[in-house]
Amino acid sequence: MTDWPILSTVTFLPLLGAAFILLIRGNEATVARNSRHVALWTTVATFAISLLLIAGFDTTTAEFQFEEFTPWLPEFGIGYHLGIDGISVFFLLLTTFLVPICIISCWQAVQTRVREYMIAFLVLETFMVGVFCSLDLMMFYIFFEGQLIPMFLIIGIWGGARRVYSAYKFFLYTLVGSVLFLLAILFMYFQTGTTDIPALMSHVWTPAMQTWLWLALFASFAVKLPMWPFHTWLPDAHVEAPTAGSVILAGILLKMGGYGFLRFSLPMFPDASEFFMPFIFALSVVAVIYTSLVALMQQDMKKLIAYSSVAHMGIVTIGLFTFTGQGIEGGIFQMLSHGVLSAALFLIVGVIYDRMHSREIAAYGGLVHRMPVYAFVFMVIMLASIGLPATSGFVGEFLIFVGVFQVNTWVAMLGLTGVILGAAYMLWLYRRVIFGELTKENLKSIKDLNMREIGFFAPLVVLALFMGIYPKPFLDVLHVSVENLIAQTEMARMGGAEVVADLVPDALAKVLR
Amino acid sequence: MLLYIAPVFLPLIGAAITGLFGRFLGDRPSQIISCGAMGLAALASIFVFNNVVMQGEVQQIFLFNWMTSGSFQVDWALRIDELTAMMVFTVSIVSFLIHVYSIGYMAHDSSIPRFFSYLSLFTFFMLALVTSDNFLQLYFGWEGVGLVSYLLIGFWYKRPAANAAAIKAFIVNRVGDFGFGLGILAIYVAFGSVSFDTVFAAAPEKVGSEFEFLGHYFDVLTVICILLFVGAMGKSAQFLLHTWLPDAMEGPTPVSALIHAATMVTAGVFLVARTSPLFEYAPIALAVVTVIGATTAIFAATIAITQNDIKRVIAYSTCSQLGYMFFACGVSAYSASIFHLTTHAFFKALLFLGAGSVIHAMSDEQDMRKMGGIWKAIPLTYMLMWIGSLALAGIPFFSGFFSKDVILESAFAASTGLGHYAFAAGIAAAVLTAIYSWRLIILTFHGKPRADEKVMAHVHESPPIMTVPLILLAVGAIISGYLLLPMVGTETDFWGTSILVLPHHHALEGAHHVDFWVKALPTIVAVIGILAAYFLFLAKPQLPALLAERLRPLYLLSFNKYYFDELYDWAFVRPMKYLGHGLWKQGDGGVIDGVGPDGVAATAVAIARRVVRLQTGYVFHYAFLMLAGVAVIITWFLILG
């Protein structure tokens, strides 16, 4: 049991499933049906195995657990190194949890090139899981960038009318960031002779190096997250992506930026992180208010939710850069919660899109008359998304604000205005879609959720409530690792932010102060 | 222990069963389950009241840990002291009566289980609010009641007006919650805890200490208390944040009675009383509370006298009465405030349900201009409305007399400038209260019938399922003032340690020793108000129109509610929409995309088109991808090698 490489299994099992799908032979209908089943069972098995990780997780240590190490390119200091700690374990679980839901959700929606679609998803899962458990920078980079390819294909092939434009926008944006990331990796490698993450964490960088490396990483993570003003790819990508693509995009891919900040920027470049704190706060606060206002005026449901994601992620970055236990734990929790909620929201849009083939808010109204169960699910998720207490959205948000209030009350206050606006656009959306008279002819025969749909919404709804009422099991896992992270940043801090300031070009320093 | 948990969780169980399975159970079983659960809760609350208030057995019950992060630790726990027990008692008794009343009132509705589920759910949140052991759990109940209020205002979701009112209520409350939220954060930063015990015990040490807030240094307790009060203003519809309450009357009438009169809107008052150990050390915050409360009392009353919708008149009246409760808190007469809260719960619920009975009789008509001349047809309702109005106006021996008098006397006895302002505002509002109450009675019941014949033929007394709860409330409206007088007595120790009043804040003590004219004045002005209303609306019915003509600007100001809705629309709603649209089209679309990705993409595609002639279809994507991938790998190996 102990020497069974669970992490490798979880990472590569989906790839195995993909290979299996490639081997399926027969006419188109057979291939489609078998591909679906293989994909579903592979991902369910992956999820089941990944549960072993949390079952066997030791919450008393900040060390990496379930570690696996094999030299890969020893002459270059590059190894195959996997492991998880309190910070990454839930992101990994979130991934393995959401992918089967995606597969079920597109059971009927996707009818063309089913085989390729399923393969793309399984490959994507391998990459995503890989990102969260890589302990080697090179591997991390391969997984991190590799997931662009299946995602690009999912949007570009199974997407909506403007899919090509969106796919390119998505690809170009992220590619620009990743080039700088790659440069940073190479630089770090030449400085230290290794790409092993734990080893790099104990390396102390001079403040000047920290600044430039931090900026290079920031370029990549800020696009992924996305932070304002690098967010404009997101609404377009979401609008054109098929439902399951949006779910993965919002649920997992957006979290990679936050995870990157946690894994690299904060512990490795603490001085630079502290120095850029006001900069991050400024961008985040702008993001929260700006995108909330924009969300208010959207006519397309998916765009609205996409913009709301940017606002939520803005609150996350505020939390991460407070350097307080509450802020960082809140940030992580908020990412997990957002993973569940945004996934559920896109599925909610997907349900009516599958039926009516429109994302326009104006095309709906009065759905509660025909779809009471749907209205209930939407209500719970909406309330969680606007952060009502005893839902998952509240816990993360509140902890973040507890953290940031200790650091900067202006940021706390301005961030909280986003909470008001958040309620405004979500309630307004809900009202226009769900409430009112059912007047539109084509809606009069719309059907409520079927068993398959209830099946994949149920775990999401339960999780949204459970995480809000009893978040302790989740937070307990985070504590030690987050404390360790904060200790690391404090230890590694040599001379404080002032030293960095001396080495940053004056003009840049002026802007940031 | 079970006895203390029961009142809180029985309604939740009732709500869950009727909410989730109501459609399968049917209407009648749903009603029985939710009313039954609520009845048991009300019964338990009587025992709780006895044990805690009479025997003095304060309870603290730990349920489980909610969240822990570093030193930030919050539990789910109940704290039942005298103040809580009083609230639990009032809320569950009134709620039970309204549950029963609703069986009759909502008999013809198409979604009865949903209604009862919401009603019980509301009661759960309200009880969770008052029994909470810390600020965050209080916030849970606070947001919860706000949510159910939203759901119930919009209960008839086919009506656009109901939906708009529901959202308005939620958003305006969120503005208040914004202050409340910041207040809780400030409490944690100042005290290192959000639990009542710890915070209250440490409050005296914090007197005079300052902390940085928004770039300036302020007194800790003042900032905290003002922020908390902003929350209270939102929930209790105080001046500036009052606009949602009248619109909330779009909800079914039992909802208006329970949520928007008797219980939820008083949560703000409860919050201030609960945190008296903080407010007592923050004199500036108390001054703010006094001013806002007194202003609301008079402000809302001036609007109530010109409204034509029967429910809106009562809604503004509620607003005004909440103002009384707040300025009582402002002069440190918290117990007088809670006293008025309790009596008000009975007589205002009675008035609303009585109005509901009228609306029921008039085939869902709410406009008083289309009523009149029906008192003989519905004598019982008529009589009950009189009792409610007498209690509201503060006529001797009715409950409002005791509670309102002690508030006004306390304000006077505070012998501060603000206290006198509150006293003057309170007396002026008392005149107006009497006028609008009897205007309501006269327009509704007296004079010539103004409804059409079809409606008039149908006017009927409500069934016993509605009138019996009304009679019980009327009994409460009569006797609760006398029975609960020990709440403000100086000899008895009714409140134990649940409310703190510093020795030099002696307004309540002084209230017992004011001059006779102060004691008599509220009653005198009430009688004058009633006579004025009689004269204006019954004896000389042409006078009001004449007055409105003469004082047209004033009349319009009152009739249009001082144009607050228009002002807020102009100042907040429209700029926000404009800004949102502008940022989207110009900001995202123009600047960011124009400079960034679209420009780059256009160039990239142009180059790619020249290089590759396979630009149509999917092949192009694959090719581009492969090129990009290969380029990355080659670059890497080149640099590495």
Short mmCIF file of C-alpha atoms in Angstrom, two decimals, chain B residues 377-533:
data_model
loop_
_atom_site.label_atom_id
_atom_site.label_comp_id
_atom_site.label_asym_id
_atom_site.label_seq_id
_atom_site.Cartn_x
_atom_site.Cartn_y
_atom_site.Cartn_z
CA ALA B 377 -70.07 44.43 7.62
CA ILE B 378 -66.89 43.40 9.44
CA PRO B 379 -67.38 44.53 13.03
CA LEU B 380 -64.86 42.18 14.57
CA THR B 381 -62.04 43.33 12.32
CA TYR B 382 -63.13 46.90 12.92
CA MET B 383 -62.92 46.45 16.65
CA LEU B 384 -59.53 44.77 16.46
CA MET B 385 -58.17 47.59 14.34
CA TRP B 386 -59.32 50.01 16.99
CA ILE B 387 -57.48 48.07 19.67
CA GLY B 388 -54.33 48.00 17.57
CA SER B 389 -54.56 51.72 16.86
CA LEU B 390 -55.21 52.61 20.48
CA ALA B 391 -52.17 50.64 21.50
CA LEU B 392 -50.10 52.26 18.78
CA ALA B 393 -51.21 55.75 19.68
CA GLY B 394 -50.35 55.13 23.32
CA ILE B 395 -53.74 55.59 24.89
CA PRO B 396 -53.68 54.70 28.61
CA PHE B 397 -53.96 51.07 29.66
CA PHE B 398 -53.13 49.80 26.18
CA SER B 399 -49.65 48.32 25.80
CA GLY B 400 -48.17 51.10 23.70
CA PHE B 401 -49.00 53.58 26.41
CA PHE B 402 -46.56 52.01 28.86
CA SER B 403 -43.73 51.45 26.46
CA LYS B 404 -43.91 54.64 24.45
CA ASP B 405 -44.24 56.78 27.54
CA VAL B 406 -41.20 55.33 29.17
CA ILE B 407 -39.20 55.92 26.00
CA LEU B 408 -40.23 59.55 25.76
CA GLU B 409 -39.66 60.11 29.45
CA SER B 410 -36.22 58.55 29.21
CA ALA B 411 -35.33 60.79 26.30
CA PHE B 412 -36.40 63.79 28.32
CA ALA B 413 -34.67 62.59 31.47
CA ALA B 414 -31.40 62.10 29.62
CA SER B 415 -31.27 65.91 29.92
CA THR B 416 -28.94 66.33 27.00
CA GLY B 417 -29.51 68.43 23.91
CA LEU B 418 -29.96 65.34 21.78
CA GLY B 419 -32.26 63.82 24.36
CA HIS B 420 -34.48 66.86 24.14
CA TYR B 421 -34.38 66.73 20.37
CA ALA B 422 -35.49 63.11 20.52
CA PHE B 423 -38.20 63.99 22.99
CA ALA B 424 -39.52 66.79 20.77
CA ALA B 425 -39.38 64.61 17.66
CA GLY B 426 -41.08 61.80 19.54
CA ILE B 427 -43.92 64.03 20.72
CA ALA B 428 -44.42 65.47 17.23
CA ALA B 429 -44.41 61.97 15.79
CA ALA B 430 -46.93 60.91 18.44
CA VAL B 431 -49.42 63.52 17.17
CA LEU B 432 -48.89 62.34 13.62
CA THR B 433 -49.19 58.70 14.72
CA ALA B 434 -52.65 59.37 16.12
CA ILE B 435 -53.65 61.31 13.01
CA TYR B 436 -52.59 58.71 10.47
CA SER B 437 -53.95 55.82 12.55
CA TRP B 438 -57.42 57.34 12.70
CA ARG B 439 -57.19 58.53 9.14
CA LEU B 440 -56.68 54.89 8.29
CA ILE B 441 -59.60 53.75 10.39
CA ILE B 442 -61.92 56.44 9.07
CA LEU B 443 -60.99 56.07 5.42
CA THR B 444 -61.20 52.31 5.62
CA PHE B 445 -64.31 51.77 7.67
CA HIS B 446 -66.37 54.96 7.76
CA GLY B 447 -67.99 57.36 5.35
CA LYS B 448 -69.74 56.31 2.18
CA PRO B 449 -68.66 53.11 0.46
CA ARG B 450 -66.33 53.94 -2.42
CA ALA B 451 -65.88 50.43 -3.74
CA ASP B 452 -68.07 49.15 -6.56
CA GLU B 453 -71.16 47.13 -5.80
CA LYS B 454 -69.69 43.80 -6.71
CA VAL B 455 -66.95 44.19 -4.12
CA MET B 456 -69.34 45.59 -1.54
CA ALA B 457 -71.70 42.67 -1.94
CA HIS B 458 -68.83 40.35 -1.23
CA VAL B 459 -67.58 42.07 1.97
CA HIS B 460 -67.47 39.45 4.70
CA GLU B 461 -65.86 38.75 8.03
CA SER B 462 -62.84 36.46 7.91
CA PRO B 463 -63.10 32.83 9.06
CA PRO B 464 -62.20 31.89 12.66
CA ILE B 465 -58.83 30.50 11.60
CA MET B 466 -57.91 34.11 10.90
CA THR B 467 -59.85 35.91 13.59
CA VAL B 468 -58.81 33.74 16.53
CA PRO B 469 -55.10 34.57 16.13
CA LEU B 470 -56.16 38.19 15.75
CA ILE B 471 -58.05 38.09 19.01
CA LEU B 472 -55.07 36.56 20.77
CA LEU B 473 -52.82 39.26 19.39
CA ALA B 474 -55.33 41.85 20.53
CA VAL B 475 -55.17 40.41 24.03
CA GLY B 476 -51.42 40.75 23.83
CA ALA B 477 -51.74 44.30 22.55
CA ILE B 478 -53.83 45.16 25.56
CA ILE B 479 -52.15 43.38 28.43
CA SER B 480 -48.50 43.01 27.42
CA GLY B 481 -47.70 46.56 28.45
CA TYR B 482 -48.91 46.09 31.99
CA LEU B 483 -47.56 42.55 32.40
CA LEU B 484 -44.10 43.37 31.15
CA LEU B 485 -43.75 46.59 33.07
CA PRO B 486 -41.06 44.99 35.27
CA MET B 487 -38.80 45.18 32.20
CA VAL B 488 -38.29 48.86 32.84
CA GLY B 489 -38.74 48.79 36.60
CA THR B 490 -35.90 49.97 38.75
CA GLU B 491 -36.50 47.62 41.66
CA THR B 492 -36.43 44.31 39.83
CA ASP B 493 -33.44 42.85 38.09
CA PHE B 494 -35.27 41.70 34.98
CA TRP B 495 -32.33 41.73 32.58
CA GLY B 496 -29.58 40.27 34.76
CA THR B 497 -26.28 40.97 33.06
CA SER B 498 -27.60 40.81 29.52
CA ILE B 499 -27.88 44.57 29.13
CA LEU B 500 -25.23 46.92 30.40
CA VAL B 501 -26.00 50.48 31.42
CA LEU B 502 -23.24 52.54 32.96
CA PRO B 503 -24.16 54.20 36.26
CA HIS B 504 -23.85 57.71 34.88
CA HIS B 505 -26.28 56.93 32.05
CA HIS B 506 -29.35 57.42 34.17
CA ALA B 507 -32.04 58.23 31.61
CA LEU B 508 -34.22 55.26 32.50
CA GLU B 509 -33.83 55.84 36.21
CA GLY B 510 -34.67 59.50 35.65
CA ALA B 511 -37.72 58.57 33.61
CA HIS B 512 -39.48 57.66 36.82
CA HIS B 513 -38.92 61.07 38.29
CA VAL B 514 -39.80 63.48 35.50
CA ASP B 515 -42.34 66.26 35.93
CA PHE B 516 -45.99 65.44 35.53
CA TRP B 517 -46.35 67.35 32.26
CA VAL B 518 -43.73 65.14 30.65
CA LYS B 519 -45.64 62.05 31.69
CA ALA B 520 -48.97 63.46 30.54
CA LEU B 521 -47.90 65.09 27.31
CA PRO B 522 -47.74 61.93 25.12
CA THR B 523 -51.28 61.00 26.08
CA ILE B 524 -52.56 64.52 25.58
CA VAL B 525 -51.07 64.85 22.11
CA ALA B 526 -52.39 61.43 21.16
CA VAL B 527 -55.91 62.48 22.08
CA ILE B 528 -55.46 65.73 20.19
CA GLY B 529 -54.28 63.73 17.18
CA ILE B 530 -57.34 61.48 17.29
CA LEU B 531 -59.66 64.45 17.53
CA ALA B 532 -57.85 66.17 14.69
CA ALA B 533 -58.23 63.08 12.53
#
